[in-house]
CSV table of C-alpha atoms and ligand atoms in Angstrom, one decimal:
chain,number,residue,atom,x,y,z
A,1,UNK,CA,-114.8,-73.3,-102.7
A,2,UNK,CA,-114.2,-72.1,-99.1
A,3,UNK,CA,-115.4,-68.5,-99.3
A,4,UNK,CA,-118.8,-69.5,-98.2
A,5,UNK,CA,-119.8,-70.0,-95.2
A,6,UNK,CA,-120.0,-73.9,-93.8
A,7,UNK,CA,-123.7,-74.2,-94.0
A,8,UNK,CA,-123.9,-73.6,-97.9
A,9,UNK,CA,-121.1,-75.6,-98.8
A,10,UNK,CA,-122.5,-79.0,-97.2
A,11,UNK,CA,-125.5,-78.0,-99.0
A,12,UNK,CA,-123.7,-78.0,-102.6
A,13,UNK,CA,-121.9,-81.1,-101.7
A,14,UNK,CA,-124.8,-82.9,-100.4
A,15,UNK,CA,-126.3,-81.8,-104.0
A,16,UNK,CA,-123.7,-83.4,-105.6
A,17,UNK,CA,-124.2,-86.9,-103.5
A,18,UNK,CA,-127.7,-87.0,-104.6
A,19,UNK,CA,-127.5,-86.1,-108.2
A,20,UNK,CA,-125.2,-88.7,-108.6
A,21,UNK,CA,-127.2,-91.0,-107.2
A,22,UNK,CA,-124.9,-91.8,-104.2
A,23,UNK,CA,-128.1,-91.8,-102.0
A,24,UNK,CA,-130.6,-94.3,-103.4
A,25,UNK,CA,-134.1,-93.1,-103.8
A,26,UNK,CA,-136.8,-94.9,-102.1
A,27,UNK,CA,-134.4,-96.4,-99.7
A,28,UNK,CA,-132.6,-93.6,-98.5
A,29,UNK,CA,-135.7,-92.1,-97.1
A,30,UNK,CA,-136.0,-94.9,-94.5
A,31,UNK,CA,-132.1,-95.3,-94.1
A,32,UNK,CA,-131.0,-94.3,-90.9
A,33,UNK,CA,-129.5,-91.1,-91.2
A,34,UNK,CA,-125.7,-90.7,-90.7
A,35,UNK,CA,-123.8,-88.4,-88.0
A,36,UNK,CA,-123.0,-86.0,-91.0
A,37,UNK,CA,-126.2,-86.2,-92.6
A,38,UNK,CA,-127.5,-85.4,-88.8
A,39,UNK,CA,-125.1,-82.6,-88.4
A,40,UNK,CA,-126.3,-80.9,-91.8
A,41,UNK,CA,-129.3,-80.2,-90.5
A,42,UNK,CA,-127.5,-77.9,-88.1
A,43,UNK,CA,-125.5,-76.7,-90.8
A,44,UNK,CA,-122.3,-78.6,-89.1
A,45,UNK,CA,-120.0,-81.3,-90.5
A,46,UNK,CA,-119.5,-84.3,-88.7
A,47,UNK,CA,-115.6,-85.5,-89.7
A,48,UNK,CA,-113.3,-87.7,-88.8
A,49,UNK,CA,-109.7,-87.8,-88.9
A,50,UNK,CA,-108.1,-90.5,-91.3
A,51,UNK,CA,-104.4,-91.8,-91.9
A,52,UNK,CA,-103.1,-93.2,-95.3
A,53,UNK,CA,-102.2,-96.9,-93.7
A,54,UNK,CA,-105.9,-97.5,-93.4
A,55,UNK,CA,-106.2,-97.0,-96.7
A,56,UNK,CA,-106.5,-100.9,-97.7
A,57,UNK,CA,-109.5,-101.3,-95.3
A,58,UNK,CA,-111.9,-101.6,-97.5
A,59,UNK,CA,-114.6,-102.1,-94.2
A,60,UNK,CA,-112.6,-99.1,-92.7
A,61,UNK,CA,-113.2,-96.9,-95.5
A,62,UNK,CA,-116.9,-97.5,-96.7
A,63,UNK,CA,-117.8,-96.4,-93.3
A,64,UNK,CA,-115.1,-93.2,-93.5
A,65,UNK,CA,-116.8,-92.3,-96.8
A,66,UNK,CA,-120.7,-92.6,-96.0
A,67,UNK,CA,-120.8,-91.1,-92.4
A,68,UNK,CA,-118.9,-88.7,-92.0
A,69,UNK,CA,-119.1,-84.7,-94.0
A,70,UNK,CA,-115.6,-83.9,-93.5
A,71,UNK,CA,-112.2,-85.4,-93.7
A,72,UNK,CA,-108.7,-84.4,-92.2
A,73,UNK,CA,-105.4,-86.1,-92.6
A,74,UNK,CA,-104.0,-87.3,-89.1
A,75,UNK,CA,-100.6,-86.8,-90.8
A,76,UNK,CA,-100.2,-86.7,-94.6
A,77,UNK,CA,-99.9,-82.8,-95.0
A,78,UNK,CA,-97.6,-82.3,-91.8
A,79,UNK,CA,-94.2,-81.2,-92.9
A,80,UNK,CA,-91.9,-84.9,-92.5
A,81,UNK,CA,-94.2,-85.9,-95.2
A,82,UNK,CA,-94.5,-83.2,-97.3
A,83,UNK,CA,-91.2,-81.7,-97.5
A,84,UNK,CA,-89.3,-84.6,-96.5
A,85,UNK,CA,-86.1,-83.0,-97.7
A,86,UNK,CA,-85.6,-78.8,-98.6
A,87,UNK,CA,-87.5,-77.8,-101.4
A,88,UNK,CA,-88.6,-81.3,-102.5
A,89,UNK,CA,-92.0,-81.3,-101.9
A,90,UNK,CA,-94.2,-84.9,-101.7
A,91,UNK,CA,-98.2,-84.7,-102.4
A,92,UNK,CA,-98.6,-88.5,-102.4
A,93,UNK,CA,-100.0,-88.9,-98.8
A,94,UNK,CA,-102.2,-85.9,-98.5
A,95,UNK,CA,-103.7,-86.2,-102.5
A,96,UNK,CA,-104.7,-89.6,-101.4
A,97,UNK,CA,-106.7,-88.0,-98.9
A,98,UNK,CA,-108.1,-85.1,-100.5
A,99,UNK,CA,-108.9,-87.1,-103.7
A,100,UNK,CA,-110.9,-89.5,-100.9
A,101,UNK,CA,-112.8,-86.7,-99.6
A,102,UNK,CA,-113.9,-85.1,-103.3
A,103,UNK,CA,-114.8,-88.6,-104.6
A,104,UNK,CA,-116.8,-88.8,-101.4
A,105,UNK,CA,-118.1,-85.4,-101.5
A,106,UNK,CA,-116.8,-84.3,-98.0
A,107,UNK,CA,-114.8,-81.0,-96.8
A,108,UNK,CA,-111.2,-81.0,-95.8
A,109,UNK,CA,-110.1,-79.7,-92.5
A,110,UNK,CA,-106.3,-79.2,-93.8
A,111,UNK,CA,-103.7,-80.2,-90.7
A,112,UNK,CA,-101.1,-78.6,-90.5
A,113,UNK,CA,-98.9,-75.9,-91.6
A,114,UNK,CA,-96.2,-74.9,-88.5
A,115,UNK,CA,-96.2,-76.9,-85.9
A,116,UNK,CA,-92.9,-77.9,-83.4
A,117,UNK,CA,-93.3,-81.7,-84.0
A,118,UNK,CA,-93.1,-84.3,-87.1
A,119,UNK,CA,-90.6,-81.9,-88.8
A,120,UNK,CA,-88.2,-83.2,-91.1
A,121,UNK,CA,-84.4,-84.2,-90.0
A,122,UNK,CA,-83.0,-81.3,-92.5
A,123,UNK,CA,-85.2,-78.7,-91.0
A,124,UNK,CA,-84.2,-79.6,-87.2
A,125,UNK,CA,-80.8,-81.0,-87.6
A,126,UNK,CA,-79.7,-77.8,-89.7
A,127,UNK,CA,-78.8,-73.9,-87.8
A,128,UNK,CA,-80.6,-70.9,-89.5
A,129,UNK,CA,-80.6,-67.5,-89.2
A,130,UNK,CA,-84.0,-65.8,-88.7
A,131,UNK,CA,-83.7,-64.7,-92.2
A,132,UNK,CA,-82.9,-68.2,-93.3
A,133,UNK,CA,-85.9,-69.6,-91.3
A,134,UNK,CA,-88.5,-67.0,-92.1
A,135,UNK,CA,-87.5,-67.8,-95.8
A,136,UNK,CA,-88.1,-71.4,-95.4
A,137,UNK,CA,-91.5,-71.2,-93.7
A,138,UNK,CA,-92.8,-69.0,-96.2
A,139,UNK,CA,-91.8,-71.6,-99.0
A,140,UNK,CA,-93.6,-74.4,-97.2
A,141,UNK,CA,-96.7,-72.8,-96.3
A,142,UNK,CA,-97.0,-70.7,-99.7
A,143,UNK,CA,-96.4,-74.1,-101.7
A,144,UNK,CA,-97.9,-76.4,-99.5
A,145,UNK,CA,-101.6,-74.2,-99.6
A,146,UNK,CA,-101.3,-73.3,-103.2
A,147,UNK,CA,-100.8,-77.1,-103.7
A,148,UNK,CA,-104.4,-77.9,-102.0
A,149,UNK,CA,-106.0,-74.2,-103.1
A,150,UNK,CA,-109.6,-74.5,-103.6
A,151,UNK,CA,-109.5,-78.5,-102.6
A,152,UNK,CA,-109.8,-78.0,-99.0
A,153,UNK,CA,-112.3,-75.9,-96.2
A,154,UNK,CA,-109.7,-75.1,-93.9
A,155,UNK,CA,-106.4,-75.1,-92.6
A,156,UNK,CA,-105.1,-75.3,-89.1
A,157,UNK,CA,-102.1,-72.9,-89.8
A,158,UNK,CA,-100.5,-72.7,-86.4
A,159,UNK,CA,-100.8,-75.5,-84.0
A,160,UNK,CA,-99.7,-76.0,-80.2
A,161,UNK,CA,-98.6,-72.6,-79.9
A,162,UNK,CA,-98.6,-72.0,-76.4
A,163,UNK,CA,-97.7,-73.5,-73.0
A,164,UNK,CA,-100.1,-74.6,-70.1
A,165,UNK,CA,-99.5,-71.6,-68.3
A,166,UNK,CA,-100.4,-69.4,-71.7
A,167,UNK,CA,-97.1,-68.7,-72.4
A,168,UNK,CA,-95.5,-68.8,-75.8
A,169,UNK,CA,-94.4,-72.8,-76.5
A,170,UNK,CA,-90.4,-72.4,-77.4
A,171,UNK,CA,-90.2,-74.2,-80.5
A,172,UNK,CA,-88.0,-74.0,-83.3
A,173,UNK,CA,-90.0,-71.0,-84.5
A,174,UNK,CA,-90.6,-69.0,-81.6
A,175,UNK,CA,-86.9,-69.1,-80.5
A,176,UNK,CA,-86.0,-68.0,-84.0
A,177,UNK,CA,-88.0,-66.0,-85.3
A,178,UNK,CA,-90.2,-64.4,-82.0
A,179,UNK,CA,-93.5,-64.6,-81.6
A,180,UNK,CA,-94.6,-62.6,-84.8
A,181,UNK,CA,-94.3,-66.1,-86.6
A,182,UNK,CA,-97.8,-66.3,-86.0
A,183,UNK,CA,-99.0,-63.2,-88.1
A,184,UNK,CA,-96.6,-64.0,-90.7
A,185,UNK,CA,-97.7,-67.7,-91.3
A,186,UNK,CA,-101.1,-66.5,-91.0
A,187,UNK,CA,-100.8,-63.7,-93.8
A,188,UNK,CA,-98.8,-66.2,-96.3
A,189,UNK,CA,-101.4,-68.7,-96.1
A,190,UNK,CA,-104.1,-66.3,-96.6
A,191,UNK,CA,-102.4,-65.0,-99.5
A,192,UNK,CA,-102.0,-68.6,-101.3
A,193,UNK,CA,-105.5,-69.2,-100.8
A,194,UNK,CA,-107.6,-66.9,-99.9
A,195,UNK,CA,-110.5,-68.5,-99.9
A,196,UNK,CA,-109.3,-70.8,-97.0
A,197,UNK,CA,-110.4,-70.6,-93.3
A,198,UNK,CA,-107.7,-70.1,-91.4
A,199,UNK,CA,-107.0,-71.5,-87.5
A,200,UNK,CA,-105.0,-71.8,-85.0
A,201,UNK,CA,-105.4,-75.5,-82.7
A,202,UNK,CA,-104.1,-76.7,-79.8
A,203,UNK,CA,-105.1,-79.2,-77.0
A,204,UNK,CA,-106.2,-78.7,-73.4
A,205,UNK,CA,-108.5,-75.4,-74.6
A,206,UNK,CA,-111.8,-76.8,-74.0
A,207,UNK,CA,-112.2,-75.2,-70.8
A,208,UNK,CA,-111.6,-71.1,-69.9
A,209,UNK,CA,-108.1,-71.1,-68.3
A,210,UNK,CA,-104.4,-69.9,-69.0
A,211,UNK,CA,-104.4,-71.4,-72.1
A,212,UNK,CA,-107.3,-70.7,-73.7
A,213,UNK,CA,-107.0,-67.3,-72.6
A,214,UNK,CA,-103.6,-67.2,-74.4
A,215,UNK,CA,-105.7,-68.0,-77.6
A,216,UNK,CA,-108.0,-65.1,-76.8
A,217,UNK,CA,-105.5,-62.9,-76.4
A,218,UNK,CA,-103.7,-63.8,-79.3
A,219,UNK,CA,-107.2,-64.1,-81.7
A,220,UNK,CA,-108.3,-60.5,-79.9
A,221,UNK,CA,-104.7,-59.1,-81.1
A,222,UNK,CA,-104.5,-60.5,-84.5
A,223,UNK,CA,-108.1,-59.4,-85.3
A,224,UNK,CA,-106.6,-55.3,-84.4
A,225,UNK,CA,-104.3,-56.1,-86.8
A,226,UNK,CA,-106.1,-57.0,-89.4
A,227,UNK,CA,-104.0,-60.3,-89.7
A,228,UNK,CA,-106.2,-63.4,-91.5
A,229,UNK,CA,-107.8,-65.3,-88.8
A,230,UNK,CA,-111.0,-67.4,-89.0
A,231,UNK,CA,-111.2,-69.9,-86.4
A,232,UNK,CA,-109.6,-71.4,-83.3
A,233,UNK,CA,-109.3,-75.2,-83.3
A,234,UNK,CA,-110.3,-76.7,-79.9
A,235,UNK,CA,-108.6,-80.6,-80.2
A,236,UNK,CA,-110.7,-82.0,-77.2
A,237,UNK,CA,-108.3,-85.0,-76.6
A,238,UNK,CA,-110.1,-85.6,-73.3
A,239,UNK,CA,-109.7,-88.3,-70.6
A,240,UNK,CA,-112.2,-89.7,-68.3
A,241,UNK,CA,-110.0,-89.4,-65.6
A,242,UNK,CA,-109.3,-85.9,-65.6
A,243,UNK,CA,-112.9,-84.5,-65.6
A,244,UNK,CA,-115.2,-82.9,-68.1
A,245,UNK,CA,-114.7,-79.6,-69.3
A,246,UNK,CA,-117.3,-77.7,-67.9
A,247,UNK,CA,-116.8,-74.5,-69.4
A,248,UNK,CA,-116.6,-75.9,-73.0
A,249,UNK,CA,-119.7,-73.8,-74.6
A,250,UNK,CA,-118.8,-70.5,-72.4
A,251,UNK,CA,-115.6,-70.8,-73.9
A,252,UNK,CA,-116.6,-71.4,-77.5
A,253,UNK,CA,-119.0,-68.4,-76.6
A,254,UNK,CA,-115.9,-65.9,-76.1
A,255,UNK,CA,-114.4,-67.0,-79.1
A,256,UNK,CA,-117.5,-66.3,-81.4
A,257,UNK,CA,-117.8,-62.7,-79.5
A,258,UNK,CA,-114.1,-62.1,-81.0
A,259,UNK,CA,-115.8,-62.7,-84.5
A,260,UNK,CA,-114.2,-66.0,-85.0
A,261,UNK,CA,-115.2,-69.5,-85.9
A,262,UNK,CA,-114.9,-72.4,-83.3
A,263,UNK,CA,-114.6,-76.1,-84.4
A,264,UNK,CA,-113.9,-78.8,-82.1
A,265,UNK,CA,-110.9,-80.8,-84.1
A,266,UNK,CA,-109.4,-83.8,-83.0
A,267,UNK,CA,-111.9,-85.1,-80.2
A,268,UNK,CA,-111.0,-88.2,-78.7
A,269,UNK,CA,-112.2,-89.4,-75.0
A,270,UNK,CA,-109.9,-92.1,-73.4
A,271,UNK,CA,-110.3,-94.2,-70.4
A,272,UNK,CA,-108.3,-96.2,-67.9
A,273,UNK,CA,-108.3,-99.5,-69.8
A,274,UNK,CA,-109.9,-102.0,-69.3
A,275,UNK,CA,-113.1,-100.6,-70.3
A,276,UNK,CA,-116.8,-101.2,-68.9
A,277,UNK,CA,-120.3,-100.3,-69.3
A,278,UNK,CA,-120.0,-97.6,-67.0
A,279,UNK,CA,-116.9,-96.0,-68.7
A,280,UNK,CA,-118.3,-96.6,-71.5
A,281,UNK,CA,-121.9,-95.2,-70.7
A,282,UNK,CA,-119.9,-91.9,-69.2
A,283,UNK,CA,-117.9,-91.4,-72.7
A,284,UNK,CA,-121.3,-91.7,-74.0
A,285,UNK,CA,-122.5,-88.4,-71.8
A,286,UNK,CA,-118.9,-86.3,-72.6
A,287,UNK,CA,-119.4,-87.4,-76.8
A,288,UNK,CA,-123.0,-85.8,-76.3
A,289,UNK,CA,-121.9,-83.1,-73.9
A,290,UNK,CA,-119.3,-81.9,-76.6
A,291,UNK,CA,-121.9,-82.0,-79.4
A,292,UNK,CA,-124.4,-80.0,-77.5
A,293,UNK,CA,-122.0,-77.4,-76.8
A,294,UNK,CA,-120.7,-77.1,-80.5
A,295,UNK,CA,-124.6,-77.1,-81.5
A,296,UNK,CA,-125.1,-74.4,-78.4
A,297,UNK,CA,-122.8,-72.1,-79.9
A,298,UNK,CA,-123.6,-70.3,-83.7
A,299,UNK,CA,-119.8,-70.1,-84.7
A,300,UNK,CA,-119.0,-73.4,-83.8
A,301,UNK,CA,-119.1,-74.9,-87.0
A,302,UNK,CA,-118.6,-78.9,-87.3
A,303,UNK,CA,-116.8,-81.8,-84.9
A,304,UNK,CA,-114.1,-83.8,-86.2
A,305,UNK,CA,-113.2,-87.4,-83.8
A,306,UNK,CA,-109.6,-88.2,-84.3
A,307,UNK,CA,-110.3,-91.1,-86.2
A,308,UNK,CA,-113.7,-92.7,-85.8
A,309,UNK,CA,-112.7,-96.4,-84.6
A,310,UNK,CA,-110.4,-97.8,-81.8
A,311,UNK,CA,-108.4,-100.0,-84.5
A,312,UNK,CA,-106.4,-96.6,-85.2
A,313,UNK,CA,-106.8,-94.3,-82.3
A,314,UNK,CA,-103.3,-93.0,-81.6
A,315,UNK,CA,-104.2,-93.4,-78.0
A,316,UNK,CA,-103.1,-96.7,-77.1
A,317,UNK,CA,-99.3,-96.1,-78.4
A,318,UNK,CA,-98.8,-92.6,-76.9
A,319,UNK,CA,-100.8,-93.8,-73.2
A,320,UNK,CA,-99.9,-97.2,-72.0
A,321,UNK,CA,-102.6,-98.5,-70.3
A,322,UNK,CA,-105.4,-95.9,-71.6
A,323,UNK,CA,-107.7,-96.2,-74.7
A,324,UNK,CA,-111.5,-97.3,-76.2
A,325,UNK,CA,-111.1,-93.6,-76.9
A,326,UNK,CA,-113.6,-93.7,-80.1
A,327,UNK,CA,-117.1,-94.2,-81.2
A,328,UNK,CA,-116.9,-97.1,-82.6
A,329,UNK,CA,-114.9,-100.2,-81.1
A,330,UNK,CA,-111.7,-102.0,-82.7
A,331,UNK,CA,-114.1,-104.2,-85.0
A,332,UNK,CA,-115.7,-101.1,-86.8
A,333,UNK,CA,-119.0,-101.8,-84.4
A,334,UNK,CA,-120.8,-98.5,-83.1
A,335,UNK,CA,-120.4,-98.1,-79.2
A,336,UNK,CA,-122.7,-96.2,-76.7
A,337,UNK,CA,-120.9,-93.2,-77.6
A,338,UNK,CA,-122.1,-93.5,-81.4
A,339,UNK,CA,-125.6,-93.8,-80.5
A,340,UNK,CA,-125.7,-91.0,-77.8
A,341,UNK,CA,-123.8,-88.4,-80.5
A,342,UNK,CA,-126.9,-89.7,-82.9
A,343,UNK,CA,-129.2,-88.7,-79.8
A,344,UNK,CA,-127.1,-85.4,-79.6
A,345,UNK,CA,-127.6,-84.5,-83.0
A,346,UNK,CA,-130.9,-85.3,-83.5
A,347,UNK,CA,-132.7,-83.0,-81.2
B,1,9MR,O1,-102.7,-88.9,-85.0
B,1,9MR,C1,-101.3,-88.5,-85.1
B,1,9MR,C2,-100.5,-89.7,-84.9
B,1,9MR,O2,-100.6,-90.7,-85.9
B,1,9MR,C3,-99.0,-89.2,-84.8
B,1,9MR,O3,-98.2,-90.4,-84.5
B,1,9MR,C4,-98.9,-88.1,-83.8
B,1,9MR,C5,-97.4,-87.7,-83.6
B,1,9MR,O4,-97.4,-86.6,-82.6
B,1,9MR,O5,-99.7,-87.1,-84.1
B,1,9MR,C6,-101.0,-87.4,-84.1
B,1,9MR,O6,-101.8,-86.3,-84.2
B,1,9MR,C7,-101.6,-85.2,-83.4
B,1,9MR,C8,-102.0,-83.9,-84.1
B,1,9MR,O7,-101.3,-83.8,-85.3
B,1,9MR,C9,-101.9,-82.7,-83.3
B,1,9MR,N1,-102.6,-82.8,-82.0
B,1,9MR,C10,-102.2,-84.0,-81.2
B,1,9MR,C11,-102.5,-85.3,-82.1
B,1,9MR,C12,-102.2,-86.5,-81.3
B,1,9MR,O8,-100.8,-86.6,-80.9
């Protein structure tokens, strides 16, 4: 479904909502209009990330399934759960989600394909050669984006690539197999579904700096090549403490001048805990600040918040002391930050 561009596919789905009466007539005219509905009208998606525990929340998932216009698993298509031992591949986790998103008629921002963390015992515990290694990459990504061909938008293909200082990350990968990973996993993907957008992601890009540059350099490379690239993920896990990123939309800019799309991916905004009005009114700014930059930019196609409610955030269990990273608060209640993306998107 994914060879057209993001602006025409949120039209067909949001066909499909209405013809099967998923919107109700008189009253959806003076329903207040969700973040995705609001985003459509800049032909974005508004998504969140979602993980398969929070499945039995029913309160949890009736808001997941009416706001937002995309979906993308926090961690049922990573490799531990999907080829959890070598050549035995699991779809439970990662169906559950994609079935969610079709029933709910939402993309799928697909996450992820190679990546240096939430690997499977086998795969780190065992000693390859770079024949061996190349061999079993290709296996995963071919089978694991044929699996979902046609079911999802995208696919962040590479993630966390590179180092602070824009050198190469060395992961299990890189010190195997040498930086070319990245063209290959690229090309195999694109050849299992074509029709896929493929991206790289990693965090601490929002700004222009060593890192991002690494991306542009890489992206600005590939492209010569003629290697399958589509977008760069920018994760925006951001922390009140450490500053806005000012150059956000200049760098989203570059990007779309390298032909590429730009999608913000996992945007999350913690604070020093506990929180208060003002932290919370200044998370309110950065969530708006973000979606005016996205909007800013033409290639920058949708936002997806790393979950939508601080009862799941990740935050809290990777940064004692830190969290309220979210929209909307631990009891599924909207917070400033909801109402000032609303404000965001609606001008
Ligand atoms: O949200 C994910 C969390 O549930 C996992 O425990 C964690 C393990 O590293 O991964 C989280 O998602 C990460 C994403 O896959 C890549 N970018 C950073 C995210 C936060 O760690």
């Amino acid at each position: 479904m994914s060879h057209r561009p993001v602006r025409k596919l949120l039209a067909v789905l949001a066909a499909a909502t209405v013809t099967l009466g998923l919107t109700t007539g008189t009253a959806s005219a003076h329903r207040v209009k969700t973040l995705g509905e609001l985003a459509r009208q800049h032909g974005r998606y508004f998504g969140s990330a979602t993980d398969n525990p929070e499945f039995s929340d029913a309160a949890y998932l009736k808001i997941l399934g009416s706001e937002f216009t995309s979906i993308t698993p926090g961690n049922g298509m990573k490799w531990y759960a999907t080829e959890p031992q070598q050549g035995v591949f699991d779809w439970t986790n990662g169906d559950q989600i994609v079935n969610f998103a079709r029933r709910h008629h939402q993309l799928v921002r697909a996450h992820t394909l190679v990546w240096h963390s939430q690997l499977p015992d086998w795969l780190t515990t065992g000693t390859w050669t770079a024949e061996q290694l190349r061999a079993i990459l290709k296996k995963h990504i071919t089978t694991e984006v044929r699996h979902y061909r046609r079911k999802v938008y995208s696919w962040d293909v590479v993630n966390e690539a590179f180092n602070e200082d824009g050198t190469y990350r060395e992961t299990l990968w890189y010190n195997t197999l040498g930086p070319g990973y990245i063209a290959d996993a690229l090309r195999w993907a694109h050849e299992a579904d074509p029709h896929a957008k493929l991206y790289v992601n990693d965090y601490n890009i929002e700004g222009i700096g060593p890192k991002s540059d690494a991306y542009y350099d890489l992206v600005k490379s590939l492209k010569a090549r003629h290697v399958p690239i589509d977008g760069v993920g920018v994760q925006g896990h951001l922390a009140l403490q450490y500053g806005y990123p000012a150059t956000l939309e200049a760098n989203l800019r570059r990007f779309a001048g390298l032909r590429v799309d730009t999608a913000i991916t996992e945007l999350d905004i913690r604070m020093l805990l506990p929180a208060d009005a003002g932290k919370l009114a200044t998370q309110a700014t950065w969530y708006a600040d973000v979606t005016k930059a996205c909007l800013a930019v033409r290639r920058c196609v949708g936002i997806t918040i790393w979950d939508y409610t601080d009862k799941y955030s990740w935050i809290p269990g990777f940064f004692p002391g830190e969290g309220a990273a979210l929209p909307y608060d631990e009891n599924l209640q909207p917070k400033p930050a909801y109402d000032a993306i609303r404000d965001a998107l609606s001008s």
